[in-house]
Coordinates of C-alpha atoms (C1' of nucleotides) in Angstrom, one line a residue:
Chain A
X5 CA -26.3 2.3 27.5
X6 CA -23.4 -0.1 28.6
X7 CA -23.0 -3.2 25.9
X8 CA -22.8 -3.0 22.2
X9 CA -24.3 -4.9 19.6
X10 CA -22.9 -6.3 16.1
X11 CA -24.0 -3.5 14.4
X12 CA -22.5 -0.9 17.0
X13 CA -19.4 -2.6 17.0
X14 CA -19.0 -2.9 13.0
X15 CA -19.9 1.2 13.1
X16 CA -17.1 1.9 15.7
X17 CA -14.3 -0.5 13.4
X18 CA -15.8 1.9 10.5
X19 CA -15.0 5.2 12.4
X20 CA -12.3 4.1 13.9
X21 CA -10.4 3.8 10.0
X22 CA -12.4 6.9 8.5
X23 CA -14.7 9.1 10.6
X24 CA -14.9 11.3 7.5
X25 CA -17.8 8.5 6.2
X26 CA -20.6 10.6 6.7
X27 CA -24.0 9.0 8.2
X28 CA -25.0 8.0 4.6
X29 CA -22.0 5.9 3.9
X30 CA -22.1 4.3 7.6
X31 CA -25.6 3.2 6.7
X32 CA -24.7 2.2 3.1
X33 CA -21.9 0.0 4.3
X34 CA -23.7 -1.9 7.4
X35 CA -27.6 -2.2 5.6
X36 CA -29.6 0.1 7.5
X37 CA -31.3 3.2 6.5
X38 CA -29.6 6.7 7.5
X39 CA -31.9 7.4 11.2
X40 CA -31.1 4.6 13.0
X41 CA -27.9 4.9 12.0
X42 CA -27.5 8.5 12.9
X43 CA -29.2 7.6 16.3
X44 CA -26.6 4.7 16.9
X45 CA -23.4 7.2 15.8
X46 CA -24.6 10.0 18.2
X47 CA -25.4 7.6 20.9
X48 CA -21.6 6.2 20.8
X49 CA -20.8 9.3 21.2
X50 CA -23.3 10.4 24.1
X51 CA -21.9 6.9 26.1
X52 CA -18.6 8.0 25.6
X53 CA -17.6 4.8 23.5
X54 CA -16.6 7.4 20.8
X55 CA -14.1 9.3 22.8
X56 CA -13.7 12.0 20.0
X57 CA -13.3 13.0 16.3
X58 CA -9.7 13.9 15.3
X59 CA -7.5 14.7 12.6
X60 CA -4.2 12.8 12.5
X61 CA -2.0 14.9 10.6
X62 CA 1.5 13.6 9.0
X63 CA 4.2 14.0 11.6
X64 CA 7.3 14.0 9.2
X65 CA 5.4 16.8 7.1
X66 CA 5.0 19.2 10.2
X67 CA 8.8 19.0 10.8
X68 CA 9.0 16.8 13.8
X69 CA 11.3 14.4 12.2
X70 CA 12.7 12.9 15.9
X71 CA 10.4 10.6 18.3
X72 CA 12.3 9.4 21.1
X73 CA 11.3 7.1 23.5
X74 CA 12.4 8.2 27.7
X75 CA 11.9 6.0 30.6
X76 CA 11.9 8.1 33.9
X77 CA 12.6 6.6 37.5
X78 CA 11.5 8.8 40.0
X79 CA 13.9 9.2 43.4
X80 CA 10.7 8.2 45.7
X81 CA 7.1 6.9 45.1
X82 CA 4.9 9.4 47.4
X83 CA 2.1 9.8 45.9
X84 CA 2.7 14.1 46.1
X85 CA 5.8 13.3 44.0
X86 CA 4.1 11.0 41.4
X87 CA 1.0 13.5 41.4
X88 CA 3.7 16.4 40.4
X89 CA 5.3 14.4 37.9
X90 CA 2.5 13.6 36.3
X91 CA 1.1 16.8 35.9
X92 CA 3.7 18.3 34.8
X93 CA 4.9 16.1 32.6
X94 CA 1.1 16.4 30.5
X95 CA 1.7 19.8 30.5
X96 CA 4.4 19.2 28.4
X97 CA 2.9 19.7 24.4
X98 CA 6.3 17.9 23.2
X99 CA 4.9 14.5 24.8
X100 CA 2.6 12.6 23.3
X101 CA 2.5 10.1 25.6
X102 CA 2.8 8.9 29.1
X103 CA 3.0 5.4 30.3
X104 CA 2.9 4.4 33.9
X105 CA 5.4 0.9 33.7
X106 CA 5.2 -2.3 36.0
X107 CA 8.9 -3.2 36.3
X108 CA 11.9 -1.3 36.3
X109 CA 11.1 2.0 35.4
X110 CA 8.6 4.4 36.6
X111 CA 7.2 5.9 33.4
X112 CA 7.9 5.5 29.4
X113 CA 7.7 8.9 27.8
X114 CA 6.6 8.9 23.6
X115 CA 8.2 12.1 22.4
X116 CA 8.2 14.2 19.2
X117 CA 10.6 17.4 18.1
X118 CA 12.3 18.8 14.9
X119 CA 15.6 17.0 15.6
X120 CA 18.4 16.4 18.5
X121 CA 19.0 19.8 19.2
X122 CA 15.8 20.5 19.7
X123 CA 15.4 17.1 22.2
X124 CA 18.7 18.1 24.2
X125 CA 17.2 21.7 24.8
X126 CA 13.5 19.7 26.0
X127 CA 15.3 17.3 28.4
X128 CA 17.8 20.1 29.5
X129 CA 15.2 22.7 29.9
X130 CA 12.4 21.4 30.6
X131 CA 12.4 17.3 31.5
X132 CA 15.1 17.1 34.2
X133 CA 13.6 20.5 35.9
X134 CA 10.8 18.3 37.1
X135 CA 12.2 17.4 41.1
X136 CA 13.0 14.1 42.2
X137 CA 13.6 12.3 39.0
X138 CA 16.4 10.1 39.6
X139 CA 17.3 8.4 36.0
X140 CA 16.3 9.7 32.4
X141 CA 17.4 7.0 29.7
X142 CA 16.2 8.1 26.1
X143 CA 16.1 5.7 22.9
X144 CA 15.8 7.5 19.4
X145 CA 13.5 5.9 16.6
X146 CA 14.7 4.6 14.1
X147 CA 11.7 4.0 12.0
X148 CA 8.1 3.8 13.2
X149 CA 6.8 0.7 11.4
X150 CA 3.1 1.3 12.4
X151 CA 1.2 3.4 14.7
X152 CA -2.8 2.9 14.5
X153 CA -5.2 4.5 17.1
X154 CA -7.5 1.7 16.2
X155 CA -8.3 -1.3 18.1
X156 CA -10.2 -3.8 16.1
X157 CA -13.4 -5.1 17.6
X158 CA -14.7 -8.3 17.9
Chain B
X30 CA 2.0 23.1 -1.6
X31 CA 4.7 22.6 1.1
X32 CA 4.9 25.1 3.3
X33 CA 2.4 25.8 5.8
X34 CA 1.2 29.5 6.6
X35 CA -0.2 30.4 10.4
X36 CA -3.3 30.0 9.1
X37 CA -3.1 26.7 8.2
X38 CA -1.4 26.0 11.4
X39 CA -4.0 26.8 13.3
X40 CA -6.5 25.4 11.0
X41 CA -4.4 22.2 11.7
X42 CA -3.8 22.9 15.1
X43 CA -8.1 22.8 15.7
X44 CA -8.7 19.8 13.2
X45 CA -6.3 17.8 15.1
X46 CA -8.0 18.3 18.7
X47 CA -11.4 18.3 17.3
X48 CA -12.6 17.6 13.5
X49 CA -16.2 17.2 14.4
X50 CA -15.6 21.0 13.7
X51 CA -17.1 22.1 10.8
X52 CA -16.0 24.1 8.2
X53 CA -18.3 26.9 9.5
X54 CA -16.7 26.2 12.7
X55 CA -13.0 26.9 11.9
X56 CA -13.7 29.2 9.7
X57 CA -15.2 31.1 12.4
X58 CA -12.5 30.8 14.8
X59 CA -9.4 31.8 12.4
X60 CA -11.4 34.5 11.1
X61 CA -12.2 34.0 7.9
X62 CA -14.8 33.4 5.5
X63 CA -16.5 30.0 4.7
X64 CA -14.9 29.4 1.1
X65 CA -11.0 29.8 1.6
X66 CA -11.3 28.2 5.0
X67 CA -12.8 24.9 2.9
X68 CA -10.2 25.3 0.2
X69 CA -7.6 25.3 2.7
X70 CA -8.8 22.4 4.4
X71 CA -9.2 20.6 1.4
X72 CA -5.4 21.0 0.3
X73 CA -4.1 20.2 3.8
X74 CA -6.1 16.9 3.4
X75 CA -5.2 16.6 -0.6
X76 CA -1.6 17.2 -0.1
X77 CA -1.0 14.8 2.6
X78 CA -0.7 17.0 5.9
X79 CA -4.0 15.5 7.4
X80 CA -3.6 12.3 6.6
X81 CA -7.2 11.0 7.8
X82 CA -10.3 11.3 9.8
X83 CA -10.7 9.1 12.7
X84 CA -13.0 8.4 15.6
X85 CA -10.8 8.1 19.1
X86 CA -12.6 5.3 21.0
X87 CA -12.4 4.4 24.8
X88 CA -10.0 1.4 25.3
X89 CA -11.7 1.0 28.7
X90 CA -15.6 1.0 27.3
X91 CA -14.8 -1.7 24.8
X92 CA -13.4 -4.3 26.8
X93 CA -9.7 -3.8 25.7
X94 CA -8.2 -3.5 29.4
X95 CA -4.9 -4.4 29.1
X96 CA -2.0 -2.5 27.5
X97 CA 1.5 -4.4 27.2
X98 CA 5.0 -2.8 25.7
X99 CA 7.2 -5.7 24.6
X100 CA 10.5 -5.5 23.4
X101 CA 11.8 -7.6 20.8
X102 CA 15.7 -8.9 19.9
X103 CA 16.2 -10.5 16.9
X104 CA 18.6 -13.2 16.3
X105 CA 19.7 -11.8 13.7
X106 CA 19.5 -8.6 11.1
X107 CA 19.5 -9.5 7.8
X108 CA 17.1 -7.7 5.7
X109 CA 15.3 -11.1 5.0
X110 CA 14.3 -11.2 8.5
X111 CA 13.5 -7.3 9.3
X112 CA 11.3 -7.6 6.9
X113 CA 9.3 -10.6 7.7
X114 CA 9.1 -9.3 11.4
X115 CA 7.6 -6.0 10.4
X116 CA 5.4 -7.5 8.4
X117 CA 4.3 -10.2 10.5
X118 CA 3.9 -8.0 13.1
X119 CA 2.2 -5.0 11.5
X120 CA -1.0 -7.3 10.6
X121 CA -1.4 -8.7 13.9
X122 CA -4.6 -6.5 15.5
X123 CA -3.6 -6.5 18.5
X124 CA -0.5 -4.2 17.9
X125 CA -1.2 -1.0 18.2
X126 CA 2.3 0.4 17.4
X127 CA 5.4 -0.9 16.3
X128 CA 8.6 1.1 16.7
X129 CA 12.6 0.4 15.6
X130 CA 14.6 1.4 18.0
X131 CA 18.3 2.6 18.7
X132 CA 19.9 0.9 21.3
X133 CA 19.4 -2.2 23.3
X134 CA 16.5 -3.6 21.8
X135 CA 15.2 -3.9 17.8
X136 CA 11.9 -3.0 18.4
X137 CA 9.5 -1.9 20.9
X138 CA 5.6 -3.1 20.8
X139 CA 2.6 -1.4 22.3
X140 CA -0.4 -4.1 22.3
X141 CA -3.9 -4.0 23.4
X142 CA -5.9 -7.2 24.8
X143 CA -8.9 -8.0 27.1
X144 CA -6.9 -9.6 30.1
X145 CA -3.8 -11.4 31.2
X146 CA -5.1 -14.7 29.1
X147 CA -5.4 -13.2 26.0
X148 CA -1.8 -11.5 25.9
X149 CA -0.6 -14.7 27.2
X150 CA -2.3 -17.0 24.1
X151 CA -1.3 -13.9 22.0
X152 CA 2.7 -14.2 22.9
X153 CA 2.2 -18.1 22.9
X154 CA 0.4 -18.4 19.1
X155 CA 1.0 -15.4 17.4
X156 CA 4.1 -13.7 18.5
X157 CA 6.3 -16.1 19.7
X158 CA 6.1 -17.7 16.4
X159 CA 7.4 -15.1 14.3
X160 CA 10.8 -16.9 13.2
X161 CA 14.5 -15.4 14.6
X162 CA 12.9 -13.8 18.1
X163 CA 15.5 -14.4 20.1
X164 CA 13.8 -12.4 23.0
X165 CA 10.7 -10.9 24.3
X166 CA 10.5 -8.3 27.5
X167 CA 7.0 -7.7 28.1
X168 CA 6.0 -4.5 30.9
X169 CA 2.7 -4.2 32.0
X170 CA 1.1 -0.4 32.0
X171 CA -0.2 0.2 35.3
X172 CA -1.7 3.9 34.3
X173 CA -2.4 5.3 31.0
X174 CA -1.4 8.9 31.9
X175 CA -1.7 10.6 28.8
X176 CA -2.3 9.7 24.9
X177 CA -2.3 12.3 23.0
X178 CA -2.6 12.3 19.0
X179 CA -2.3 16.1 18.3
X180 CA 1.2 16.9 18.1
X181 CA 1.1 21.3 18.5
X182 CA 2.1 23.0 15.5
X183 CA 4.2 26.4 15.5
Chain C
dT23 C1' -50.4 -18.2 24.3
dA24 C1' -52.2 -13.6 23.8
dA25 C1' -52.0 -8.8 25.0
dT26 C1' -49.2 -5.0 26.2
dT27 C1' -45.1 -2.4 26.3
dA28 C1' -40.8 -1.0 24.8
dA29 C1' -37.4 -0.7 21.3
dT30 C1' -35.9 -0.2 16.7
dC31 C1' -36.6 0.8 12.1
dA32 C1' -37.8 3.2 7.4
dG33 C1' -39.2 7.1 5.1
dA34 C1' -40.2 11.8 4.5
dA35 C1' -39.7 16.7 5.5
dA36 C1' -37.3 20.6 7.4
dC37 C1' -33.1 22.3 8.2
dA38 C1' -28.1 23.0 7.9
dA39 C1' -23.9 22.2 6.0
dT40 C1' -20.9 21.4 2.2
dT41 C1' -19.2 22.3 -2.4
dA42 C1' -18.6 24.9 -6.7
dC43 C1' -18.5 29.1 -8.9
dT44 C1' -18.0 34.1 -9.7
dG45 C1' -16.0 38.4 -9.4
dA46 C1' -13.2 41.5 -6.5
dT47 C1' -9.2 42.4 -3.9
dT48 C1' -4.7 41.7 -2.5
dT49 C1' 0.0 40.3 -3.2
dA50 C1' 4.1 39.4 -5.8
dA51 C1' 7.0 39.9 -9.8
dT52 C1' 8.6 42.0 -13.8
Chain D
dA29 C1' 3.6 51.1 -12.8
dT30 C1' 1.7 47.1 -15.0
dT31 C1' 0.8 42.4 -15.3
dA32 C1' 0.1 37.9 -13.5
dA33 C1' -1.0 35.0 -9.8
dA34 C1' -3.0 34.0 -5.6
dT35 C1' -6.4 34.6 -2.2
dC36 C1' -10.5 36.2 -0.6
dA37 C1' -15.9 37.0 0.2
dG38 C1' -20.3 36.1 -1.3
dT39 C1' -23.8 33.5 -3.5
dA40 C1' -26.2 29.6 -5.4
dA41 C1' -26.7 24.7 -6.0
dT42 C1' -26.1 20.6 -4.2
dT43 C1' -25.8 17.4 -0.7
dG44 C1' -26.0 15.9 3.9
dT45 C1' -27.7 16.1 8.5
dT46 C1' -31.3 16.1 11.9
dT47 C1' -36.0 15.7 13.4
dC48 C1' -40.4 13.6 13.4
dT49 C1' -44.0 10.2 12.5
dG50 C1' -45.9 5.9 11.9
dA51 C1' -45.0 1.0 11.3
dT52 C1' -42.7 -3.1 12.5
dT53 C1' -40.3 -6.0 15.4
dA54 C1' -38.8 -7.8 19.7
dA55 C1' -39.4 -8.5 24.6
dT56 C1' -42.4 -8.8 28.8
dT57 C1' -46.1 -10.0 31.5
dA58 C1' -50.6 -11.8 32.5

DNA sequence: TAATTAATCAGAAACAATTACTGATTTAAT
DNA sequence: ATTAAATCAGTAATTGTTTCTGATTAATTA
């Protein structure tokens, strides 16, 4: 399966909010009865449209009250020494994201730990260890207005 | 409840990789029996830890193909216009996340369209009109590397 | 246009999971 | 040591999921 109908797409916007609606309330809410809605929710899944199921738990509440942002430029461009950057960098559980940039920088890094001591000892320890980085410039958040992991569709 | 035991970090730790787990399931793999594992996962959701359930979908697969970060400058600070920006800005679709940021810039954007066109129309109509911009710097991500939503618990 | 095929749906039945409850055990505090 | 609180395992009732069948609709071809 490759394209999505109206009802597929109103399911994924539903999941994408609350994935804790079971198959019953999916149904309820887009006018079908529960099997070809169960068939539709497992076959997003099977096509890889639904990616997975996660829990997205409070990051304030877990103690990591810092998220910094880090753009990386990289001495050289081979492709052995972006390959080793980007491995290792994934590796790294503090980083929660990874962004490959057009422009002046080579990569925006999203990070989250307990506070500044904690961020010195990462890019001390652990960040500037990786070989051939050339510039590390890091900007603390101030507030994070909004962060969704869904994308409407229309 | 406000502290977290290891058992509820790891309960966390599985829910936030993974919550097509069921209770069965986790309850299985921290070793212990279906009733407390439930109750535990039922306060962790009731007392704000998990905040909520979501389906992760592919960008890619539904047509979204083009991420953007934009910074923003305002003309000015007053709280008057903070406050119409971030909300302006947090109901526009498009943007994913919306961060305040130390430093150069006030904010940084991460926004998710079809194509070159639509971010263009989007800057043009939507964001451009926001009132005090006083400047835009948008960077195109080459490479999604890694985006992660499970932030490891200790 | 009519016949045929494929796809999609509703409903029911079997199965599995969740949720609530009870009593027992452990832990902490006096 | 005794009491109180918290946490656990096990069970039973409920609710939800999953599978299957037949019917309906939509699409295709003669």
């Amino acid at each position: 399966m490759d394209r999505l109908d109206s009802i597929d797409i109103r399911i994924l916007n539903l999941l994408q909010k609350d994935s804790s609606l079971g198959v019953k309330d999916v149904s309820a809410a887009i006018g079908l009865s529960v099997s070809p809605t169960y068939e539709r929710i497992n076959r997003l899944k099977r096509d890889g449209f639904i990616e997975k199921y996660v829990a997205i738990v409070n990051r304030e509440k877990i103690g990591k009250h810092l998220l910094v942002l880090c753009t990386v430029t990289l001495k050289q461009q081979s492709m052995e020494t972006l390959v080793i950057f980007e491995q290792t960098i994934t590796n790294f559980k503090e980083v929660l994201e990874v962004l490959c940039l057009a422009g002046n920088h080579d990569y925006l890094l999203k990070i989250a730990v307990k506070d500044v001591n904690d961020y010195h000892s990462f890019v001390l320890n652990r960040l500037s260890q990786i070989p051939n980085i050339s510039n590390l410039q890091s900007s603390f958040v101030l507030k994070e207005i909004k962060n969704e992991t869904a994308m409407e569709i229309v």
